[in-house]
Amino acid sequence: MTDGRHTHARVAILTAIPEETSAVRSRFNLTMHLKHDYYTSPSANPAFPDVIHCQVGRGNLQVGDPTKDLIEYTQPELLVFCGIAGGINGREGVSVGDLVVPPYIHYCSFAKLSKLGRQTRFVPYDHPSIKLHKYHVAHIGYDWRRKNRKKPVGGKKYRGGKVLTDSSIVAGDKVYGDPTNEEQRWVVRNFDDAVAIDMESAGVCRAVAASRNNPSYNPRLLVVRCVSDMIDAKGNNEQRGKNKKATSEIASAFVHELVNEFLDEEPDTRLR
C-alpha cells in the first residue's frame, strides 16, 4: 500500500458529533494532535500510527470532503464510521442500546417527485467490507450480548446488548423523529429491511468510493451505530439527548474490540 501525504495509518475512526468523538478518543487514548485535526495515541509513531481519529461533521454532504481528505493524507487500510442512530420500532426487535453493523447502506434522500409519486434515485457508493463482516464482526457480535446484556443504557429502563449484522441502515439528510410525518412514513415503508436511520453513512461510503483512484490502494470500510432513540417514540428528541453519550460509549467499546482484533490478525501492509 502507498503512503498518504502526511502519514500512513492502519485504522481511521470517523465520528460525527462531539459525544461520539469524546467516547472514541477516550476509549483509544487518542490525545496526540496530528495535522488537520487528526488524533492518535501519544505512544504512536506519527508517521505510522495504528489508529487515528477524525470528526467529520454531520450530514451526508458535509462528511464527504473531510473523509476524502483523510484518505488522501493518511491512506488507512480500514475506515470505521462509529456513532449513534435512530432505531425503527418493530424491526428485528431493535431497541435503545443495540448495535447495528450493517452489510449495506441505503440512501433515501435522492428522489424524483412526479405524478407517480416519490421515485427513489441512486448514486454510486461503497458498502461495508464483506470479508470484515465475516471474519471479525460476526463472532465479536455473537459474544457481545452475553457480555453486555445486563448493562443499563441511559438508566435502568434500557438494556442493550444485541448486535444486528444482517440488517441495513438508511442514511437521510434529516433527523427523523415524527411518526406522523409523511416523509418519515415513506422511508420506513419503503426500506423494510432497515432497522435504523442516520444522517452520514452514505456520505462516508460515497467518499470511500470516490477515493478509489489508485490500483495499489484498497481501503475497507465498516459502519458501527448504536441505537440512541426510536424514531417513532414519544419525546424522541429528549430520548436521543438523554442517551447519546451512553450509546456513543457502547459503539466505541465495540469498535475498540473490533479494531484491536483487526490489528492483531490482519497483516501490516504499509511501506516503511
PDB file of C-alpha atoms in Angstrom:
ATOM      1  CA  MET A   1       0.000   0.000   0.000  1.00  0.00           C
ATOM      2  CA  THR A   2       1.137   3.532  -0.726  1.00  0.00           C
ATOM      3  CA  ASP A   3       1.683   6.189   1.920  1.00  0.00           C
ATOM      4  CA  GLY A   4      -0.532   9.214   2.430  1.00  0.00           C
ATOM      5  CA  ARG A   5       0.617  12.787   2.000  1.00  0.00           C
ATOM      6  CA  HIS A   6       1.316  13.201   5.732  1.00  0.00           C
ATOM      7  CA  THR A   7       1.257   9.780   7.379  1.00  0.00           C
ATOM      8  CA  HIS A   8       0.063   6.215   6.941  1.00  0.00           C
ATOM      9  CA  ALA A   9      -2.427   4.883   9.477  1.00  0.00           C
ATOM     10  CA  ARG A  10      -3.735   1.342   9.703  1.00  0.00           C
ATOM     11  CA  VAL A  11      -7.187   2.316  11.005  1.00  0.00           C
ATOM     12  CA  ALA A  12      -9.111   5.602  10.816  1.00  0.00           C
ATOM     13  CA  ILE A  13     -12.156   6.035  13.053  1.00  0.00           C
ATOM     14  CA  LEU A  14     -14.665   8.678  11.984  1.00  0.00           C
ATOM     15  CA  THR A  15     -17.343  10.308  14.121  1.00  0.00           C
ATOM     16  CA  ALA A  16     -19.987  12.955  13.515  1.00  0.00           C
ATOM     17  CA  ILE A  17     -20.846  14.640  16.838  1.00  0.00           C
ATOM     18  CA  PRO A  18     -18.875  15.635  19.972  1.00  0.00           C
ATOM     19  CA  GLU A  19     -20.300  12.837  22.143  1.00  0.00           C
ATOM     20  CA  GLU A  20     -19.100  10.225  19.643  1.00  0.00           C
ATOM     21  CA  THR A  21     -15.715  11.942  19.378  1.00  0.00           C
ATOM     22  CA  SER A  22     -15.228  12.060  23.150  1.00  0.00           C
ATOM     23  CA  ALA A  23     -16.098   8.372  23.508  1.00  0.00           C
ATOM     24  CA  VAL A  24     -13.695   7.255  20.766  1.00  0.00           C
ATOM     25  CA  ARG A  25     -10.761   9.404  21.850  1.00  0.00           C
ATOM     26  CA  SER A  26     -11.166   8.323  25.462  1.00  0.00           C
ATOM     27  CA  ARG A  27     -11.525   4.627  24.635  1.00  0.00           C
ATOM     28  CA  PHE A  28      -8.454   4.564  22.357  1.00  0.00           C
ATOM     29  CA  ASN A  29      -6.436   7.218  24.270  1.00  0.00           C
ATOM     30  CA  LEU A  30      -6.152   9.364  21.152  1.00  0.00           C
ATOM     31  CA  THR A  31      -4.815  12.558  22.696  1.00  0.00           C
ATOM     32  CA  MET A  32      -1.887  13.465  20.424  1.00  0.00           C
ATOM     33  CA  HIS A  33      -2.815  16.014  17.772  1.00  0.00           C
ATOM     34  CA  LEU A  34      -1.623  15.499  14.204  1.00  0.00           C
ATOM     35  CA  LYS A  35      -2.150  17.730  11.178  1.00  0.00           C
ATOM     36  CA  HIS A  36      -5.702  18.535  10.004  1.00  0.00           C
ATOM     37  CA  ASP A  37      -7.280  17.797  13.410  1.00  0.00           C
ATOM     38  CA  TYR A  38      -6.421  14.119  13.365  1.00  0.00           C
ATOM     39  CA  TYR A  39      -5.622  12.490  16.701  1.00  0.00           C
ATOM     40  CA  THR A  40      -3.602   9.437  17.647  1.00  0.00           C
ATOM     41  CA  SER A  41      -2.082   7.824  20.735  1.00  0.00           C
ATOM     42  CA  PRO A  42       0.842   9.630  22.439  1.00  0.00           C
ATOM     43  CA  SER A  43       2.868   6.412  22.129  1.00  0.00           C
ATOM     44  CA  ALA A  44       2.313   6.136  18.344  1.00  0.00           C
ATOM     45  CA  ASN A  45       4.845   6.856  15.651  1.00  0.00           C
ATOM     46  CA  PRO A  46       3.286   9.935  13.980  1.00  0.00           C
ATOM     47  CA  ALA A  47       4.431   8.697  10.572  1.00  0.00           C
ATOM     48  CA  PHE A  48       2.888   5.239  11.019  1.00  0.00           C
ATOM     49  CA  PRO A  49       0.130   5.352  13.673  1.00  0.00           C
ATOM     50  CA  ASP A  50      -2.018   2.272  14.139  1.00  0.00           C
ATOM     51  CA  VAL A  51      -5.202   4.254  14.890  1.00  0.00           C
ATOM     52  CA  ILE A  52      -6.215   7.820  14.135  1.00  0.00           C
ATOM     53  CA  HIS A  53      -9.467   9.702  14.656  1.00  0.00           C
ATOM     54  CA  CYS A  54     -11.245  12.478  12.777  1.00  0.00           C
ATOM     55  CA  GLN A  55     -14.566  14.193  13.498  1.00  0.00           C
ATOM     56  CA  VAL A  56     -16.064  14.689  10.036  1.00  0.00           C
ATOM     57  CA  GLY A  57     -19.246  16.575  10.968  1.00  0.00           C
ATOM     58  CA  ARG A  58     -22.958  15.986  10.495  1.00  0.00           C
ATOM     59  CA  GLY A  59     -24.862  15.255   7.303  1.00  0.00           C
ATOM     60  CA  ASN A  60     -24.114  13.189   4.200  1.00  0.00           C
ATOM     61  CA  LEU A  61     -22.944  16.208   2.211  1.00  0.00           C
ATOM     62  CA  GLN A  62     -20.712  17.608   4.938  1.00  0.00           C
ATOM     63  CA  VAL A  63     -18.803  14.397   5.720  1.00  0.00           C
ATOM     64  CA  GLY A  64     -17.652  13.809   2.137  1.00  0.00           C
ATOM     65  CA  ASP A  65     -14.743  16.249   1.860  1.00  0.00           C
ATOM     66  CA  PRO A  66     -13.204  15.538   5.301  1.00  0.00           C
ATOM     67  CA  THR A  67     -13.389  11.800   4.624  1.00  0.00           C
ATOM     68  CA  LYS A  68     -11.724  12.137   1.216  1.00  0.00           C
ATOM     69  CA  ASP A  69      -9.060  14.415   2.713  1.00  0.00           C
ATOM     70  CA  LEU A  70      -8.378  11.899   5.484  1.00  0.00           C
ATOM     71  CA  ILE A  71      -7.919   9.127   2.915  1.00  0.00           C
ATOM     72  CA  GLU A  72      -5.582  11.279   0.824  1.00  0.00           C
ATOM     73  CA  TYR A  73      -3.474  12.389   3.791  1.00  0.00           C
ATOM     74  CA  THR A  74      -3.332   9.131   5.805  1.00  0.00           C
ATOM     75  CA  GLN A  75      -4.181   6.186   3.457  1.00  0.00           C
ATOM     76  CA  PRO A  76      -5.810   3.983   6.142  1.00  0.00           C
ATOM     77  CA  GLU A  77      -6.325   0.270   5.488  1.00  0.00           C
ATOM     78  CA  LEU A  78      -9.629   0.369   7.356  1.00  0.00           C
ATOM     79  CA  LEU A  79     -12.147   3.160   7.953  1.00  0.00           C
ATOM     80  CA  VAL A  80     -14.727   2.718  10.712  1.00  0.00           C
ATOM     81  CA  PHE A  81     -17.642   5.119  10.985  1.00  0.00           C
ATOM     82  CA  CYS A  82     -18.634   4.941  14.662  1.00  0.00           C
ATOM     83  CA  GLY A  83     -21.573   6.563  16.417  1.00  0.00           C
ATOM     84  CA  ILE A  84     -25.313   6.601  17.039  1.00  0.00           C
ATOM     85  CA  ALA A  85     -28.500   6.176  15.025  1.00  0.00           C
ATOM     86  CA  GLY A  86     -32.277   6.197  15.452  1.00  0.00           C
ATOM     87  CA  GLY A  87     -33.923   2.780  15.611  1.00  0.00           C
ATOM     88  CA  ILE A  88     -37.055   1.780  13.695  1.00  0.00           C
ATOM     89  CA  ASN A  89     -39.559   0.203  16.053  1.00  0.00           C
ATOM     90  CA  GLY A  90     -40.692  -3.333  15.243  1.00  0.00           C
ATOM     91  CA  ARG A  91     -37.633  -4.250  13.148  1.00  0.00           C
ATOM     92  CA  GLU A  92     -35.651  -7.266  14.388  1.00  0.00           C
ATOM     93  CA  GLY A  93     -36.564  -6.374  17.960  1.00  0.00           C
ATOM     94  CA  VAL A  94     -34.201  -3.396  17.853  1.00  0.00           C
ATOM     95  CA  SER A  95     -34.112  -1.218  20.957  1.00  0.00           C
ATOM     96  CA  VAL A  96     -32.068   1.528  22.564  1.00  0.00           C
ATOM     97  CA  GLY A  97     -28.547   0.312  23.301  1.00  0.00           C
ATOM     98  CA  ASP A  98     -28.450  -2.232  20.476  1.00  0.00           C
ATOM     99  CA  LEU A  99     -25.646  -2.094  17.927  1.00  0.00           C
ATOM    100  CA  VAL A 100     -26.190  -2.152  14.181  1.00  0.00           C
ATOM    101  CA  VAL A 101     -23.255  -3.152  11.952  1.00  0.00           C
ATOM    102  CA  PRO A 102     -24.926  -3.151   8.532  1.00  0.00           C
ATOM    103  CA  PRO A 103     -23.677  -5.093   5.496  1.00  0.00           C
ATOM    104  CA  TYR A 104     -25.068  -2.371   3.223  1.00  0.00           C
ATOM    105  CA  ILE A 105     -26.442   1.160   3.329  1.00  0.00           C
ATOM    106  CA  HIS A 106     -29.479   2.815   1.707  1.00  0.00           C
ATOM    107  CA  TYR A 107     -29.539   6.497   0.749  1.00  0.00           C
ATOM    108  CA  CYS A 108     -33.121   7.751   0.862  1.00  0.00           C
ATOM    109  CA  SER A 109     -32.911  11.477   0.095  1.00  0.00           C
ATOM    110  CA  PHE A 110     -32.201  11.380  -3.653  1.00  0.00           C
ATOM    111  CA  ALA A 111     -35.609  11.121  -5.336  1.00  0.00           C
ATOM    112  CA  LYS A 112     -37.884  12.367  -8.108  1.00  0.00           C
ATOM    113  CA  LEU A 113     -41.338  13.693  -7.264  1.00  0.00           C
ATOM    114  CA  SER A 114     -43.887  13.265 -10.051  1.00  0.00           C
ATOM    115  CA  LYS A 115     -47.490  12.300 -10.637  1.00  0.00           C
ATOM    116  CA  LEU A 116     -46.359   8.730  -9.998  1.00  0.00           C
ATOM    117  CA  GLY A 117     -45.349   9.716  -6.502  1.00  0.00           C
ATOM    118  CA  ARG A 118     -41.885   9.649  -4.993  1.00  0.00           C
ATOM    119  CA  GLN A 119     -39.384   7.614  -7.011  1.00  0.00           C
ATOM    120  CA  THR A 120     -36.008   6.776  -5.484  1.00  0.00           C
ATOM    121  CA  ARG A 121     -32.871   7.686  -7.415  1.00  0.00           C
ATOM    122  CA  PHE A 122     -29.401   6.260  -6.825  1.00  0.00           C
ATOM    123  CA  VAL A 123     -25.750   7.310  -6.628  1.00  0.00           C
ATOM    124  CA  PRO A 124     -22.701   5.017  -6.529  1.00  0.00           C
ATOM    125  CA  TYR A 125     -21.003   4.429  -3.197  1.00  0.00           C
ATOM    126  CA  ASP A 126     -19.138   1.683  -1.359  1.00  0.00           C
ATOM    127  CA  HIS A 127     -20.771  -0.695   1.087  1.00  0.00           C
ATOM    128  CA  PRO A 128     -19.085  -2.202   4.173  1.00  0.00           C
ATOM    129  CA  SER A 129     -16.498  -4.931   3.646  1.00  0.00           C
ATOM    130  CA  ILE A 130     -17.924  -8.444   3.299  1.00  0.00           C
ATOM    131  CA  LYS A 131     -14.687 -10.041   4.490  1.00  0.00           C
ATOM    132  CA  LEU A 132     -14.511  -7.941   7.653  1.00  0.00           C
ATOM    133  CA  HIS A 133     -18.129  -8.820   8.455  1.00  0.00           C
ATOM    134  CA  LYS A 134     -17.379 -12.496   8.009  1.00  0.00           C
ATOM    135  CA  TYR A 135     -14.074 -12.757   9.864  1.00  0.00           C
ATOM    136  CA  HIS A 136     -14.332 -10.089  12.570  1.00  0.00           C
ATOM    137  CA  VAL A 137     -17.805  -8.638  13.113  1.00  0.00           C
ATOM    138  CA  ALA A 138     -19.720 -11.937  13.238  1.00  0.00           C
ATOM    139  CA  HIS A 139     -18.032 -13.614  16.189  1.00  0.00           C
ATOM    140  CA  ILE A 140     -17.475 -10.416  18.182  1.00  0.00           C
ATOM    141  CA  GLY A 141     -21.172  -9.656  17.798  1.00  0.00           C
ATOM    142  CA  TYR A 142     -22.093 -13.193  18.825  1.00  0.00           C
ATOM    143  CA  ASP A 143     -20.382 -12.776  22.211  1.00  0.00           C
ATOM    144  CA  TRP A 144     -21.473  -9.186  22.745  1.00  0.00           C
ATOM    145  CA  ARG A 145     -24.962  -9.767  24.168  1.00  0.00           C
ATOM    146  CA  ARG A 146     -23.705 -12.380  26.608  1.00  0.00           C
ATOM    147  CA  LYS A 147     -21.161  -9.924  27.995  1.00  0.00           C
ATOM    148  CA  ASN A 148     -23.299  -6.755  27.972  1.00  0.00           C
ATOM    149  CA  ARG A 149     -26.986  -7.644  28.206  1.00  0.00           C
ATOM    150  CA  LYS A 150     -27.245  -6.683  31.893  1.00  0.00           C
ATOM    151  CA  LYS A 151     -25.683  -3.258  31.492  1.00  0.00           C
ATOM    152  CA  PRO A 152     -28.220  -0.399  31.587  1.00  0.00           C
ATOM    153  CA  VAL A 153     -28.182   2.324  28.958  1.00  0.00           C
ATOM    154  CA  GLY A 154     -29.298   5.818  29.906  1.00  0.00           C
ATOM    155  CA  GLY A 155     -30.897   4.475  33.082  1.00  0.00           C
ATOM    156  CA  LYS A 156     -32.416   1.137  34.099  1.00  0.00           C
ATOM    157  CA  LYS A 157     -35.198   1.416  31.533  1.00  0.00           C
ATOM    158  CA  TYR A 158     -33.000   0.358  28.609  1.00  0.00           C
ATOM    159  CA  ARG A 159     -30.864  -2.754  28.433  1.00  0.00           C
ATOM    160  CA  GLY A 160     -28.938  -3.194  25.236  1.00  0.00           C
ATOM    161  CA  GLY A 161     -26.672  -5.893  24.014  1.00  0.00           C
ATOM    162  CA  LYS A 162     -27.871  -7.171  20.635  1.00  0.00           C
ATOM    163  CA  VAL A 163     -25.610  -6.747  17.618  1.00  0.00           C
ATOM    164  CA  LEU A 164     -27.582  -6.727  14.370  1.00  0.00           C
ATOM    165  CA  THR A 165     -25.303  -7.625  11.477  1.00  0.00           C
ATOM    166  CA  ASP A 166     -27.761  -8.718   8.759  1.00  0.00           C
ATOM    167  CA  SER A 167     -29.971  -5.637   8.561  1.00  0.00           C
ATOM    168  CA  SER A 168     -29.392  -2.363   6.753  1.00  0.00           C
ATOM    169  CA  ILE A 169     -29.257   1.281   7.757  1.00  0.00           C
ATOM    170  CA  VAL A 170     -30.981   4.113   5.914  1.00  0.00           C
ATOM    171  CA  ALA A 171     -28.995   7.334   5.560  1.00  0.00           C
ATOM    172  CA  GLY A 172     -31.004  10.502   5.020  1.00  0.00           C
ATOM    173  CA  ASP A 173     -30.438  14.222   5.265  1.00  0.00           C
ATOM    174  CA  LYS A 174     -32.859  14.921   8.094  1.00  0.00           C
ATOM    175  CA  VAL A 175     -33.380  13.923  11.699  1.00  0.00           C
ATOM    176  CA  TYR A 176     -36.436  11.666  11.644  1.00  0.00           C
ATOM    177  CA  GLY A 177     -38.430  11.820  14.868  1.00  0.00           C
ATOM    178  CA  ASP A 178     -42.113  12.262  13.970  1.00  0.00           C
ATOM    179  CA  PRO A 179     -44.102   9.095  13.175  1.00  0.00           C
ATOM    180  CA  THR A 180     -46.904  11.202  11.652  1.00  0.00           C
ATOM    181  CA  ASN A 181     -44.607  12.887   9.133  1.00  0.00           C
ATOM    182  CA  GLU A 182     -45.314  11.770   5.548  1.00  0.00           C
ATOM    183  CA  GLU A 183     -41.662  11.557   4.519  1.00  0.00           C
ATOM    184  CA  GLN A 184     -40.677   9.556   7.586  1.00  0.00           C
ATOM    185  CA  ARG A 185     -43.536   7.144   6.981  1.00  0.00           C
ATOM    186  CA  TRP A 186     -42.409   6.752   3.358  1.00  0.00           C
ATOM    187  CA  VAL A 187     -38.830   5.943   4.415  1.00  0.00           C
ATOM    188  CA  VAL A 188     -39.933   3.346   6.947  1.00  0.00           C
ATOM    189  CA  ARG A 189     -42.373   1.770   4.497  1.00  0.00           C
ATOM    190  CA  ASN A 190     -40.035   1.601   1.503  1.00  0.00           C
ATOM    191  CA  PHE A 191     -36.874   0.398   3.247  1.00  0.00           C
ATOM    192  CA  ASP A 192     -38.442  -2.505   5.053  1.00  0.00           C
ATOM    193  CA  ASP A 193     -35.127  -4.282   5.714  1.00  0.00           C
ATOM    194  CA  ALA A 194     -33.654  -1.304   7.611  1.00  0.00           C
ATOM    195  CA  VAL A 195     -33.503  -1.258  11.404  1.00  0.00           C
ATOM    196  CA  ALA A 196     -32.045   2.230  11.911  1.00  0.00           C
ATOM    197  CA  ILE A 197     -31.599   5.665  10.316  1.00  0.00           C
ATOM    198  CA  ASP A 198     -28.669   8.065  10.431  1.00  0.00           C
ATOM    199  CA  MET A 199     -27.535  11.191   8.543  1.00  0.00           C
ATOM    200  CA  GLU A 200     -23.954  10.414   7.499  1.00  0.00           C
ATOM    201  CA  SER A 201     -23.289   6.795   6.485  1.00  0.00           C
ATOM    202  CA  ALA A 202     -23.992   7.250   2.785  1.00  0.00           C
ATOM    203  CA  GLY A 203     -21.718  10.293   2.653  1.00  0.00           C
ATOM    204  CA  VAL A 204     -18.826   8.327   4.166  1.00  0.00           C
ATOM    205  CA  CYS A 205     -19.482   5.402   1.790  1.00  0.00           C
ATOM    206  CA  ARG A 206     -19.564   7.793  -1.171  1.00  0.00           C
ATOM    207  CA  ALA A 207     -16.257   9.378  -0.144  1.00  0.00           C
ATOM    208  CA  VAL A 208     -14.567   5.972   0.068  1.00  0.00           C
ATOM    209  CA  ALA A 209     -15.804   5.062  -3.407  1.00  0.00           C
ATOM    210  CA  ALA A 210     -14.629   8.393  -4.812  1.00  0.00           C
ATOM    211  CA  SER A 211     -11.154   7.823  -3.342  1.00  0.00           C
ATOM    212  CA  ARG A 212     -10.514   4.588  -5.232  1.00  0.00           C
ATOM    213  CA  ASN A 213      -8.210   6.154  -7.793  1.00  0.00           C
ATOM    214  CA  ASN A 214      -5.024   4.187  -7.148  1.00  0.00           C
ATOM    215  CA  PRO A 215      -4.713   0.480  -8.071  1.00  0.00           C
ATOM    216  CA  SER A 216      -2.295  -0.012  -5.160  1.00  0.00           C
ATOM    217  CA  TYR A 217      -4.788   1.206  -2.558  1.00  0.00           C
ATOM    218  CA  ASN A 218      -7.844  -0.753  -1.445  1.00  0.00           C
ATOM    219  CA  PRO A 219      -9.460   0.795   1.642  1.00  0.00           C
ATOM    220  CA  ARG A 220     -12.004  -1.238   3.581  1.00  0.00           C
ATOM    221  CA  LEU A 221     -14.999   0.140   5.438  1.00  0.00           C
ATOM    222  CA  LEU A 222     -17.259  -0.666   8.379  1.00  0.00           C
ATOM    223  CA  VAL A 223     -20.203   1.254   9.831  1.00  0.00           C
ATOM    224  CA  VAL A 224     -20.987   0.756  13.542  1.00  0.00           C
ATOM    225  CA  ARG A 225     -24.028   2.537  15.007  1.00  0.00           C
ATOM    226  CA  CYS A 226     -25.589   2.202  18.456  1.00  0.00           C
ATOM    227  CA  VAL A 227     -29.305   2.971  18.739  1.00  0.00           C
ATOM    228  CA  SER A 228     -29.770   6.084  20.881  1.00  0.00           C
ATOM    229  CA  ASP A 229     -33.513   6.557  20.302  1.00  0.00           C
ATOM    230  CA  MET A 230     -36.523   5.145  18.499  1.00  0.00           C
ATOM    231  CA  ILE A 231     -37.649   7.444  15.699  1.00  0.00           C
ATOM    232  CA  ASP A 232     -41.347   6.898  16.396  1.00  0.00           C
ATOM    233  CA  ALA A 233     -41.088   7.250  20.180  1.00  0.00           C
ATOM    234  CA  LYS A 234     -42.928   9.998  22.025  1.00  0.00           C
ATOM    235  CA  GLY A 235     -40.347  12.537  23.102  1.00  0.00           C
ATOM    236  CA  ASN A 236     -37.859  11.229  20.546  1.00  0.00           C
ATOM    237  CA  ASN A 237     -35.588  14.276  20.772  1.00  0.00           C
ATOM    238  CA  GLU A 238     -35.427  14.076  24.557  1.00  0.00           C
ATOM    239  CA  GLN A 239     -34.729  10.348  24.359  1.00  0.00           C
ATOM    240  CA  ARG A 240     -31.826  10.920  21.981  1.00  0.00           C
ATOM    241  CA  GLY A 241     -30.400  13.712  24.130  1.00  0.00           C
ATOM    242  CA  LYS A 242     -30.573  11.526  27.223  1.00  0.00           C
ATOM    243  CA  ASN A 243     -28.909   8.519  25.635  1.00  0.00           C
ATOM    244  CA  LYS A 244     -26.411   9.771  23.067  1.00  0.00           C
ATOM    245  CA  LYS A 245     -23.454   9.878  25.481  1.00  0.00           C
ATOM    246  CA  ALA A 246     -24.035   6.349  26.776  1.00  0.00           C
ATOM    247  CA  THR A 247     -24.763   4.894  23.341  1.00  0.00           C
ATOM    248  CA  SER A 248     -21.699   6.619  21.867  1.00  0.00           C
ATOM    249  CA  GLU A 249     -19.654   4.847  24.534  1.00  0.00           C
ATOM    250  CA  ILE A 250     -21.217   1.493  23.625  1.00  0.00           C
ATOM    251  CA  ALA A 251     -20.366   1.990  19.954  1.00  0.00           C
ATOM    252  CA  SER A 252     -16.788   2.972  20.799  1.00  0.00           C
ATOM    253  CA  ALA A 253     -16.377  -0.083  23.066  1.00  0.00           C
ATOM    254  CA  PHE A 254     -17.455  -2.408  20.264  1.00  0.00           C
ATOM    255  CA  VAL A 255     -15.168  -0.639  17.770  1.00  0.00           C
ATOM    256  CA  HIS A 256     -12.282  -0.869  20.239  1.00  0.00           C
ATOM    257  CA  GLU A 257     -12.648  -4.638  20.436  1.00  0.00           C
ATOM    258  CA  LEU A 258     -13.019  -4.899  16.676  1.00  0.00           C
ATOM    259  CA  VAL A 259     -10.012  -2.700  15.871  1.00  0.00           C
ATOM    260  CA  ASN A 260      -7.744  -4.479  18.350  1.00  0.00           C
ATOM    261  CA  GLU A 261      -8.551  -7.805  16.724  1.00  0.00           C
ATOM    262  CA  PHE A 262      -8.015  -6.330  13.254  1.00  0.00           C
ATOM    263  CA  LEU A 263      -4.591  -5.002  14.233  1.00  0.00           C
ATOM    264  CA  ASP A 264      -3.604  -8.347  15.758  1.00  0.00           C
ATOM    265  CA  GLU A 265      -4.783 -10.566  12.919  1.00  0.00           C
ATOM    266  CA  GLU A 266      -4.536  -8.580   9.691  1.00  0.00           C
ATOM    267  CA  PRO A 267      -1.043  -8.122   8.179  1.00  0.00           C
ATOM    268  CA  ASP A 268       0.508  -4.671   8.226  1.00  0.00           C
ATOM    269  CA  THR A 269       0.953  -3.861   4.526  1.00  0.00           C
ATOM    270  CA  ARG A 270       2.426  -0.381   4.877  1.00  0.00           C
ATOM    271  CA  LEU A 271       5.616   0.564   3.068  1.00  0.00           C
ATOM    272  CA  ARG A 272       8.264   1.583   5.583  1.00  0.00           C
TER     273      ARG A 272
END
